[in-house]
CSV table of C-alpha atoms and ligand atoms in Angstrom, one decimal:
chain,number,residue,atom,x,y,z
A,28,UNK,CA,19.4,-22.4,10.1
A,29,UNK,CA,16.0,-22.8,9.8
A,30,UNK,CA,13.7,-20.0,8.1
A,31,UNK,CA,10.0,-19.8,9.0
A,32,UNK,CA,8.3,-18.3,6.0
A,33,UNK,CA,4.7,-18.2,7.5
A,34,UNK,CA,2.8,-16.0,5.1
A,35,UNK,CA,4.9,-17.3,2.1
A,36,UNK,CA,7.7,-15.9,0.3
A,37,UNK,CA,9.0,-15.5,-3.1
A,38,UNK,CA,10.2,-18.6,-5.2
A,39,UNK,CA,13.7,-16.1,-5.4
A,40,UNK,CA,13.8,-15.6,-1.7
A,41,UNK,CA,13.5,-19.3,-1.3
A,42,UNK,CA,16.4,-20.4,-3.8
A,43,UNK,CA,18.4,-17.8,-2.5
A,44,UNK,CA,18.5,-18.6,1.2
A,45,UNK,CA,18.3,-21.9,0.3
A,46,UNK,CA,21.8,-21.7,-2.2
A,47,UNK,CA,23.1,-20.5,1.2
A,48,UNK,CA,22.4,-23.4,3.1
A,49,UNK,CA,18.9,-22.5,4.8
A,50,UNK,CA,15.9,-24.4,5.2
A,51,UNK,CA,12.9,-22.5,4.6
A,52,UNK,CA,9.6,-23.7,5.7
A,53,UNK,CA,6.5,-22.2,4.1
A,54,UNK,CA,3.9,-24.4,6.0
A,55,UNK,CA,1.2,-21.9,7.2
A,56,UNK,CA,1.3,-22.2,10.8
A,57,UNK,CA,-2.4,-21.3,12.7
A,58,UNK,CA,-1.5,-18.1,14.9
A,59,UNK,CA,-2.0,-20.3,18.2
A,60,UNK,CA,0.8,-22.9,17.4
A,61,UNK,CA,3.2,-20.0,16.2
A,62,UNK,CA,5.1,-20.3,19.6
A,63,UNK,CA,5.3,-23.8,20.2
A,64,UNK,CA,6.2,-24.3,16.5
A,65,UNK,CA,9.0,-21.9,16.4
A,66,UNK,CA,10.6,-23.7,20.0
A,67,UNK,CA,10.0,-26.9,18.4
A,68,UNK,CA,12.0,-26.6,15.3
A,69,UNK,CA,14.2,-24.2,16.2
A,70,UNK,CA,13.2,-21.7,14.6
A,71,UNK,CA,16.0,-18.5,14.2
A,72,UNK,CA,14.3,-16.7,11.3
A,73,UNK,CA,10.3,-15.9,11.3
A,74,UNK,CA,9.0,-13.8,7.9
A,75,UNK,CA,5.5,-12.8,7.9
A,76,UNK,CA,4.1,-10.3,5.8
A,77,UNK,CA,1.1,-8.7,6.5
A,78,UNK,CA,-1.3,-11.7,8.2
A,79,UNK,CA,0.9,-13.5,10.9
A,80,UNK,CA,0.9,-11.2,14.5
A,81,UNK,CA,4.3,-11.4,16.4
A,82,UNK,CA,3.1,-9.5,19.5
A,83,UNK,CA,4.9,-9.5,22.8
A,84,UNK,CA,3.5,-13.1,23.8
A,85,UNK,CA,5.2,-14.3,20.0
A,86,UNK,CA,8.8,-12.6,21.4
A,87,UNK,CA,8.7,-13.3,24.5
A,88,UNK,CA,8.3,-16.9,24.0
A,89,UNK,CA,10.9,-18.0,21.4
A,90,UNK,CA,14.5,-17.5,22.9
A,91,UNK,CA,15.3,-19.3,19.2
A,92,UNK,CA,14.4,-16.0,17.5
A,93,UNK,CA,17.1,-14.1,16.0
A,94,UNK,CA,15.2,-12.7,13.2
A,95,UNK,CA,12.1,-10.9,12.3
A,96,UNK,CA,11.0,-10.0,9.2
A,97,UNK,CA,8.7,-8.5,6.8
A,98,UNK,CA,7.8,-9.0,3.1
A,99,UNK,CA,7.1,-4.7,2.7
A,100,UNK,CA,6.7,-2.2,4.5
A,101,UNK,CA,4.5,-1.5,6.8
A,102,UNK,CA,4.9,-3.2,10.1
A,103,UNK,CA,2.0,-3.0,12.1
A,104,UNK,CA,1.6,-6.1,13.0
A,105,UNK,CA,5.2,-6.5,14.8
A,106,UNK,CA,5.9,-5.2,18.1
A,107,UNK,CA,9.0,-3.7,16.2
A,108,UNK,CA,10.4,-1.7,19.6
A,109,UNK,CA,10.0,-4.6,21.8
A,110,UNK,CA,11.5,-6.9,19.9
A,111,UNK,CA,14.8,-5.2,19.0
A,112,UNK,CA,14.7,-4.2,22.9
A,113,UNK,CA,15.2,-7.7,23.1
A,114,UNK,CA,18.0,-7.9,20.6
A,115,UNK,CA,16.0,-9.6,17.9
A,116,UNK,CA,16.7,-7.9,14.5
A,117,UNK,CA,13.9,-6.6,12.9
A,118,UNK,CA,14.0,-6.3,8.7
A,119,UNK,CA,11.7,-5.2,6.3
A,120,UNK,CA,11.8,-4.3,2.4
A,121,UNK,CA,11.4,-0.7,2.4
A,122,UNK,CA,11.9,-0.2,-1.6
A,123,UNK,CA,10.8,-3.3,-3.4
A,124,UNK,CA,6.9,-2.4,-3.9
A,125,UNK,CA,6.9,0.6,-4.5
A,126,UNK,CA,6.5,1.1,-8.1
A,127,UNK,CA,4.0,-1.9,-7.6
A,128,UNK,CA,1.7,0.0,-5.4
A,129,UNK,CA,2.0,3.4,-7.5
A,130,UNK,CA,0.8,2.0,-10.6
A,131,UNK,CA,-2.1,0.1,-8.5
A,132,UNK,CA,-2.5,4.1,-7.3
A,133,UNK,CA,-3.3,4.9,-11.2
A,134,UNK,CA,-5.3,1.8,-12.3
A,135,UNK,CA,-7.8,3.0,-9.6
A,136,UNK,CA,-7.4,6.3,-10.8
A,137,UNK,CA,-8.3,5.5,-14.6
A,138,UNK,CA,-10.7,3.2,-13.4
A,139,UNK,CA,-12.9,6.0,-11.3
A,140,UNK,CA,-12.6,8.3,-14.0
A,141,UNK,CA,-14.0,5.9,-17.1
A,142,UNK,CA,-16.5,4.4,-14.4
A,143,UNK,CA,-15.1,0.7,-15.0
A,144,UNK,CA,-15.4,-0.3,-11.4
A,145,UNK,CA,-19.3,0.2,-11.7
A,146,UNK,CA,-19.4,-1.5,-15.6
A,147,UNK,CA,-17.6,-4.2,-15.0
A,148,UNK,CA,-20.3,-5.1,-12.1
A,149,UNK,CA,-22.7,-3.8,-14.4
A,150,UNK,CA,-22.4,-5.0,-17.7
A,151,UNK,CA,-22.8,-8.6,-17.1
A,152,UNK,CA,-26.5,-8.2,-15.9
A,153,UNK,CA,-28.2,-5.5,-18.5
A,154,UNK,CA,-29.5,-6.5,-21.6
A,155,UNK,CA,-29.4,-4.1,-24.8
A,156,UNK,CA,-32.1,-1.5,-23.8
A,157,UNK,CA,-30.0,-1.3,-20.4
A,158,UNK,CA,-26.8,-1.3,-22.3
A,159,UNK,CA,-27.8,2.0,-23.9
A,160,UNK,CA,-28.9,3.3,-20.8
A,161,UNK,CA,-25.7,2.4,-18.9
A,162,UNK,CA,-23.7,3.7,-21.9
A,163,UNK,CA,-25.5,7.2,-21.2
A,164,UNK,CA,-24.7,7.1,-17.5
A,165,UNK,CA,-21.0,6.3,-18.3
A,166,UNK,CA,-20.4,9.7,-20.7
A,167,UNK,CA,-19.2,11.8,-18.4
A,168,UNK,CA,-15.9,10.8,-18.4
A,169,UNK,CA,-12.9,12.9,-17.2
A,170,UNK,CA,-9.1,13.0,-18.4
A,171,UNK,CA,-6.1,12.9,-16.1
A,172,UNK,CA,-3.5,15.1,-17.9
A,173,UNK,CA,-3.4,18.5,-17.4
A,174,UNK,CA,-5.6,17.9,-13.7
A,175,UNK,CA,-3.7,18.4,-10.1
A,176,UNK,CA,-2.8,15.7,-7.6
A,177,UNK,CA,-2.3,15.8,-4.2
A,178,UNK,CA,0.1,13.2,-3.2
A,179,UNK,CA,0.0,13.5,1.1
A,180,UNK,CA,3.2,11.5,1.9
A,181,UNK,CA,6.0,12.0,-0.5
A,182,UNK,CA,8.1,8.9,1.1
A,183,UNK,CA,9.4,6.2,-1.5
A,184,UNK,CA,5.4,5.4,-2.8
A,185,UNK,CA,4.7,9.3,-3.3
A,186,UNK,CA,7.6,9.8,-4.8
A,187,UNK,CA,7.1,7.1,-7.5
A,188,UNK,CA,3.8,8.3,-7.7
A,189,UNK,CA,4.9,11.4,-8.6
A,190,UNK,CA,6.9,10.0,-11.1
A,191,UNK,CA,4.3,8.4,-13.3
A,192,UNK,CA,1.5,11.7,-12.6
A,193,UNK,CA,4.5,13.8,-14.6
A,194,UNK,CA,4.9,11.3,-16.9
A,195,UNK,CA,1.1,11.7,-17.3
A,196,UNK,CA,1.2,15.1,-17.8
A,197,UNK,CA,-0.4,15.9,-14.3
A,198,UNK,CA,0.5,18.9,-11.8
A,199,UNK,CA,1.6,17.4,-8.6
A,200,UNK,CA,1.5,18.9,-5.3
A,201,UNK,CA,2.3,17.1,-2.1
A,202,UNK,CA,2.0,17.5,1.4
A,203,UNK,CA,4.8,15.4,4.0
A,204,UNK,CA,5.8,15.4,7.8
A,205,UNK,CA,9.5,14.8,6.9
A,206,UNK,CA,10.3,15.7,3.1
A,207,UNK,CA,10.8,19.2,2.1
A,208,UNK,CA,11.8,19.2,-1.3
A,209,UNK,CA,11.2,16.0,-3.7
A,210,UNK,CA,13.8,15.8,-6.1
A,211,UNK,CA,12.3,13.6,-8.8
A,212,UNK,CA,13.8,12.5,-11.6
A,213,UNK,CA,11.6,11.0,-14.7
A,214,UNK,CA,13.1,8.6,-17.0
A,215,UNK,CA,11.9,7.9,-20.1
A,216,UNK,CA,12.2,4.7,-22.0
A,217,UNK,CA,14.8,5.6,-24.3
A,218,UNK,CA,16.9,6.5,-20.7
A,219,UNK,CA,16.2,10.5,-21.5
A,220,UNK,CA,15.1,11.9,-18.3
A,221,UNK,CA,13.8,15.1,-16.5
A,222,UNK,CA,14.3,16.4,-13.2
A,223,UNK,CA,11.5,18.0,-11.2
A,224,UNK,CA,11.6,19.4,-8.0
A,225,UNK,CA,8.4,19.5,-6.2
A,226,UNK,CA,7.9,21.3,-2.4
A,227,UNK,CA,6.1,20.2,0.2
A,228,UNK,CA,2.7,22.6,1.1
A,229,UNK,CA,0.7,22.4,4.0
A,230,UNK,CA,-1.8,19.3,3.9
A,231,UNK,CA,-4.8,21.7,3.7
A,232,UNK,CA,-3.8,23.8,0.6
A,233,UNK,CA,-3.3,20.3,-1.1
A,234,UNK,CA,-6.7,19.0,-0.1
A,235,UNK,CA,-7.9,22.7,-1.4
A,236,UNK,CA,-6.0,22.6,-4.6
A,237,UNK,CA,-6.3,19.1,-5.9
A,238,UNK,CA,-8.6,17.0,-8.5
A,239,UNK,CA,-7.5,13.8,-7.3
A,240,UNK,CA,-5.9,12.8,-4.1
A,241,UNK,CA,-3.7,10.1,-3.2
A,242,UNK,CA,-2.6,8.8,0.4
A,243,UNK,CA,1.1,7.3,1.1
A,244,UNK,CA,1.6,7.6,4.8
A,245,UNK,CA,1.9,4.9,7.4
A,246,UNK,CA,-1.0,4.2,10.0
A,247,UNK,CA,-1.6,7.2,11.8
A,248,UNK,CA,-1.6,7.1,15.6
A,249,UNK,CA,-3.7,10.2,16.2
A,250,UNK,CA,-6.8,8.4,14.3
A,251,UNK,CA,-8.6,9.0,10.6
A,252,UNK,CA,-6.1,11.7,8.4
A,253,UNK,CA,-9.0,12.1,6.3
A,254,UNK,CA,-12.7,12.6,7.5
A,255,UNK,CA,-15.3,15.2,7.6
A,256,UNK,CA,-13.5,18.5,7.7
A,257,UNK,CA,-10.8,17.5,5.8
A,258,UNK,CA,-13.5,16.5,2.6
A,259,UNK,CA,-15.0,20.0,3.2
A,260,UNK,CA,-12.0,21.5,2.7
A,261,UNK,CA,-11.4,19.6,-0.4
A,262,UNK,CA,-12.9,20.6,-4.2
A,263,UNK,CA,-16.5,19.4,-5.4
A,264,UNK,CA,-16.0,16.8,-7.6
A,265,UNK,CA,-12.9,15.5,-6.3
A,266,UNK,CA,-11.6,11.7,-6.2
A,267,UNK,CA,-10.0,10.0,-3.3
A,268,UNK,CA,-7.5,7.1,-3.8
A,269,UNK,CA,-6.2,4.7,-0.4
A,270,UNK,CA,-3.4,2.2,-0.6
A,271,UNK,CA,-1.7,3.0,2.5
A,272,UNK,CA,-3.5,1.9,5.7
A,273,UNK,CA,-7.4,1.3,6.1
A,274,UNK,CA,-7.7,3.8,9.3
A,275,UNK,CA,-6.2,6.2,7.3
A,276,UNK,CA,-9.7,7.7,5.8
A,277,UNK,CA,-12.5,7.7,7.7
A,278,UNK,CA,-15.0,5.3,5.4
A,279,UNK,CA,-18.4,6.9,7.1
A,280,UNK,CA,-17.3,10.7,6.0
A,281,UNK,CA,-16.2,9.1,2.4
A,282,UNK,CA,-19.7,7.4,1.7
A,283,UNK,CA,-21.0,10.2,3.0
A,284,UNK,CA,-19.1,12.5,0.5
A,285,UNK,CA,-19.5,10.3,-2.1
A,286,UNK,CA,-23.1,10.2,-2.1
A,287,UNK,CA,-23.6,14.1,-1.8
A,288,UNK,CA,-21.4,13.9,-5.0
A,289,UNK,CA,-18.6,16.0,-3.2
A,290,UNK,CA,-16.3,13.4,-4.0
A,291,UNK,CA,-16.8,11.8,-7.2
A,292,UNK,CA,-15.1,8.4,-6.9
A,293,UNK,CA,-12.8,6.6,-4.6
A,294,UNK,CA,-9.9,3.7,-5.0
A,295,UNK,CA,-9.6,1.8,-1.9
A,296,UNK,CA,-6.8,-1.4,-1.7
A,297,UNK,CA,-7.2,-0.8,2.2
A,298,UNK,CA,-9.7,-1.2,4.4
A,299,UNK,CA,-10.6,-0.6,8.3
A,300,UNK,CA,-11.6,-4.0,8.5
A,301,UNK,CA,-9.4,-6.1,6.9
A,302,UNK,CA,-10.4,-8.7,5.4
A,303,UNK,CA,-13.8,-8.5,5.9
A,304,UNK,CA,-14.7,-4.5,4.7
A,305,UNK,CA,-17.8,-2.8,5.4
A,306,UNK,CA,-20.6,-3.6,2.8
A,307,UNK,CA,-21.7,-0.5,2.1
A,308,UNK,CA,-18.0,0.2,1.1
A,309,UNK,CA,-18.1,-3.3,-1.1
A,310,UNK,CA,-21.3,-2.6,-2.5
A,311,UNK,CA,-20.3,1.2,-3.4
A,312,UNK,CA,-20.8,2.2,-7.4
A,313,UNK,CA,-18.4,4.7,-6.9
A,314,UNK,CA,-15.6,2.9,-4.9
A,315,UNK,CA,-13.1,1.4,-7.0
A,316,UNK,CA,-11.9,-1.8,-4.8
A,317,UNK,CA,-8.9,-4.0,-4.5
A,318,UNK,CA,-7.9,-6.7,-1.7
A,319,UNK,CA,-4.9,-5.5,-0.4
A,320,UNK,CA,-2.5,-6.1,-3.4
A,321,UNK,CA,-0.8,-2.6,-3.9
A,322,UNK,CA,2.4,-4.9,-3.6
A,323,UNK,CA,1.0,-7.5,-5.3
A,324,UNK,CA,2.9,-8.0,-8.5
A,325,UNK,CA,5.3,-10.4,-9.8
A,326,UNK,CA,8.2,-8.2,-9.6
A,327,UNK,CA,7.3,-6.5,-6.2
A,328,UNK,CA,7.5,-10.4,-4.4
A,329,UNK,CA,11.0,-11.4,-6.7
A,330,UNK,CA,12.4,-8.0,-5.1
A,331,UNK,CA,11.0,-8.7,-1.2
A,332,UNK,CA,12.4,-12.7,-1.7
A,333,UNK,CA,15.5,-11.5,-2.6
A,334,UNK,CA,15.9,-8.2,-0.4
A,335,UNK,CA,14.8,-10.3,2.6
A,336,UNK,CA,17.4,-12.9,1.9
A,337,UNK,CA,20.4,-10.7,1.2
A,338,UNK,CA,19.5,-8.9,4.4
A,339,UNK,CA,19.6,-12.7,6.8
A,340,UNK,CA,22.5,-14.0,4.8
A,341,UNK,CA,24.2,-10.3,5.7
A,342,UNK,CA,23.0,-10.3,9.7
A,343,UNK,CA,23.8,-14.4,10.1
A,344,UNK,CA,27.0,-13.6,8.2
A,345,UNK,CA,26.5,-16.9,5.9
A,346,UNK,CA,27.7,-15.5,1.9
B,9,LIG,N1,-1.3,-1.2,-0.2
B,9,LIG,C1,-0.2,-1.9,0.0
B,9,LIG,O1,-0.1,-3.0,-0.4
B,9,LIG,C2,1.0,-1.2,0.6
B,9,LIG,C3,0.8,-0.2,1.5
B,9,LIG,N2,1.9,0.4,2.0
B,9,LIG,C4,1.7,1.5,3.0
B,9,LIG,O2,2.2,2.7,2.4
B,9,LIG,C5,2.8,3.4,3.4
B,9,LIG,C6,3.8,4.4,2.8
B,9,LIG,O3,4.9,3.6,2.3
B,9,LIG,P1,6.3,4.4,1.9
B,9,LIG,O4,6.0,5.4,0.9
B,9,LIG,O5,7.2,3.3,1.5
B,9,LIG,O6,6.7,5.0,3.3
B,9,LIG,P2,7.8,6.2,3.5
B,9,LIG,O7,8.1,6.1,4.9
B,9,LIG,O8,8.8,6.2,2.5
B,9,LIG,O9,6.9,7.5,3.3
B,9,LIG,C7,5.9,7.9,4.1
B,9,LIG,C8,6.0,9.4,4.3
B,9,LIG,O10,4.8,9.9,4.9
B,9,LIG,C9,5.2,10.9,5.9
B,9,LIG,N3,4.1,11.0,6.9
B,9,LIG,C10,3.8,10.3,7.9
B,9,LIG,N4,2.7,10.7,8.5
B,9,LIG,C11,2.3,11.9,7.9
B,9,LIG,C12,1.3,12.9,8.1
B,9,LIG,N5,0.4,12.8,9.1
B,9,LIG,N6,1.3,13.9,7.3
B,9,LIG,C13,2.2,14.1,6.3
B,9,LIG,N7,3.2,13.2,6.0
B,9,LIG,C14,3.2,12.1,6.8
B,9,LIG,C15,6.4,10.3,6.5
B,9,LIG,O11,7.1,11.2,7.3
B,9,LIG,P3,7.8,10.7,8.6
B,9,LIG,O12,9.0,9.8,8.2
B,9,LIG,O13,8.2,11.9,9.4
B,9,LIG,O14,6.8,9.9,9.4
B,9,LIG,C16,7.1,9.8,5.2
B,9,LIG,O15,7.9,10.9,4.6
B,9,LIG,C17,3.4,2.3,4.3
B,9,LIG,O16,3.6,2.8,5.6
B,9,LIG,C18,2.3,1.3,4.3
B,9,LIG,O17,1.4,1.4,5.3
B,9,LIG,C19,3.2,0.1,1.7
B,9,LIG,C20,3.4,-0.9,0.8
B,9,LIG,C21,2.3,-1.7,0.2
B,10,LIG,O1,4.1,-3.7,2.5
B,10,LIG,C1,3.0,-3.3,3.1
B,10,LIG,O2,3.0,-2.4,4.0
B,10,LIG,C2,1.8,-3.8,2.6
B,10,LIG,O3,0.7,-3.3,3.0
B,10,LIG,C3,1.7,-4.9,1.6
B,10,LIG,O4,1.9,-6.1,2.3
């Protein structure tokens, strides 16, 4: 019952599978071994998340595999279809980051607005006169409460997204292929809560309407959601957020934007070119950047570990 773990998982994954008699193996193995490690040891389960390929060559090679799965959600790099054409169970942990990548959503948000992507490159190098200066060019500050946000995608991450812009005293509007009507419901910390229904619009009257824009849909087949004509539809002096997928936005018509100061900042976790992203989007004052970690919390990876055991204990049948 061996478990190949070949991006890493969660210490609670680990004990958890391993409580049920699993061994889990979390030696990185180079993409070029994968199949001749996997027939070697026998390997039943493979987890990746995002960095490990298991293309057609991957399945069609290991008659061991039983088992495929993925730490979060998206799962582009699986040949999902083909695999469970072969009978190979395909997982993945639909819920568990979600709350992670939201808030990662609003620390780009509140960064863009108070300019601390471009201060905290800043600051280290002025000295006092250039400390005034910079001080100047930060005043223009702008608040979040009371402004709109379009939230295109109102799956699990929109919806949490949501969630947090109420709490914030923002309007939300949100545009979806699939969800109609978003029931949300707001709790507070005392366990008081709100309801608030929000309905879908059409994409464009969100990307008219909104202050600050935030994108939770998976990769898109049909090529960039966002690029030229969708920015001119959008208000002057709006802000762009991606933690979804990298080809989502078109990074040429969002430099572009942002220097003809239609769009006034951006928060990017995503990139086309992952991991090595264009420069002029690294060295960008007004592009807000993270690596990839919208799932990248402490509690996000103790809910995949565990999520992804539960579900390999449940298809093995070993409780
Ligand atoms: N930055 C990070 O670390 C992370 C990024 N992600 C990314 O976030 C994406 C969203 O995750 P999650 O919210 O859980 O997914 P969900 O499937 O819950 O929600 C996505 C929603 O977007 C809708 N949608 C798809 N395409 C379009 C479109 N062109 N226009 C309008 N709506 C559309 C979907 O409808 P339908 O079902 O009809 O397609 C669905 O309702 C993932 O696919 C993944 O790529 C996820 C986790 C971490
Ligand atoms: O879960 C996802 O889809 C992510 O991008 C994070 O790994």
């Amino acid at each position: 019952m061996k478990v190949l773990a070949n991006d890493g998982l969660d210490q609670s994954g680990i004990d958890s599978l391993t409580e049920k008699g699993f061994e889990v193996i979390t030696k990185k193995v180079s993409q070029d071994s994968l199949a001749d490690y996997i027939n070697e040891h026998k390997i039943r389960t493979l987890l990746v998340r995002s960095a490990t390929q298991v293309r057609k060559d991957i399945i069609d090679h290991c008659p061991s595999l039983e088992i495929i799965g993925r730490g979060g959600v998206g799962m582009d790099n699986i040949d999902v279809d083909y695999a469970r054409e072969k009978g190979i169970h395909v997982i993945n942990t639909p819920s568990a980051s979600s709350e992670s990548v939201a808030e990662l959503v609003f620390a780009h948000l509140f960064s863009g607005a108070r300019f601390l992507q471009d201060s905290n490159r800043k600051m280290p190098l002025v000295g006092d006169v250039e400390f005034a200066k910079l001080k100047k060019s930060y005043a223009a500050g702008i608040e979040l409460r009371g402004k709109t946000i379009g939230i295109i995608g109102m799956g699990r991450i929109g919806q949490e997204v949501a969630r947090i812009a109420l709490g914030l005293g923002m309007r939300v509007v949100a545009a979806d292929n699939n969800v109609g009507r978003a029931s949300i419901k707001v709790k507070f910390y005392n366990n008081q809560f709100i309801n608030v229904d929000i309905e879908t619009e059409p994409l464009q009257q969100v990307l008219k309407h909104s202050d600050f824009i935030t994108l939770h849909v998976p990769a898109q087949k049909e090529g960039y959601m966002i690029g030229e004509p969708e920015f001119e539809i959008m208000k002057d002096g709006v802000a762009i957020i991606n933690c979804s997928r990298g080809g989502v936005i078109d990074e040429s018509a969002l430099i572009k934007a942002l220097d003809s100061e239609k769009v006034r900042f951006a928060g990017l976790d995503v990139f086309i070119n992952e991991p090595t992203p264009s420069k002029e989007v690294l060295n960008h004052s007004k592009i807000s950047l993270t690596p990839h970690t919208g799932a990248s919390t402490l509690e996000a990876q103790d809910r995949i570990g565990l999520s992804l055991a539960e579900q390999i204990s449940s298809i093995l049948q070993i409780h």
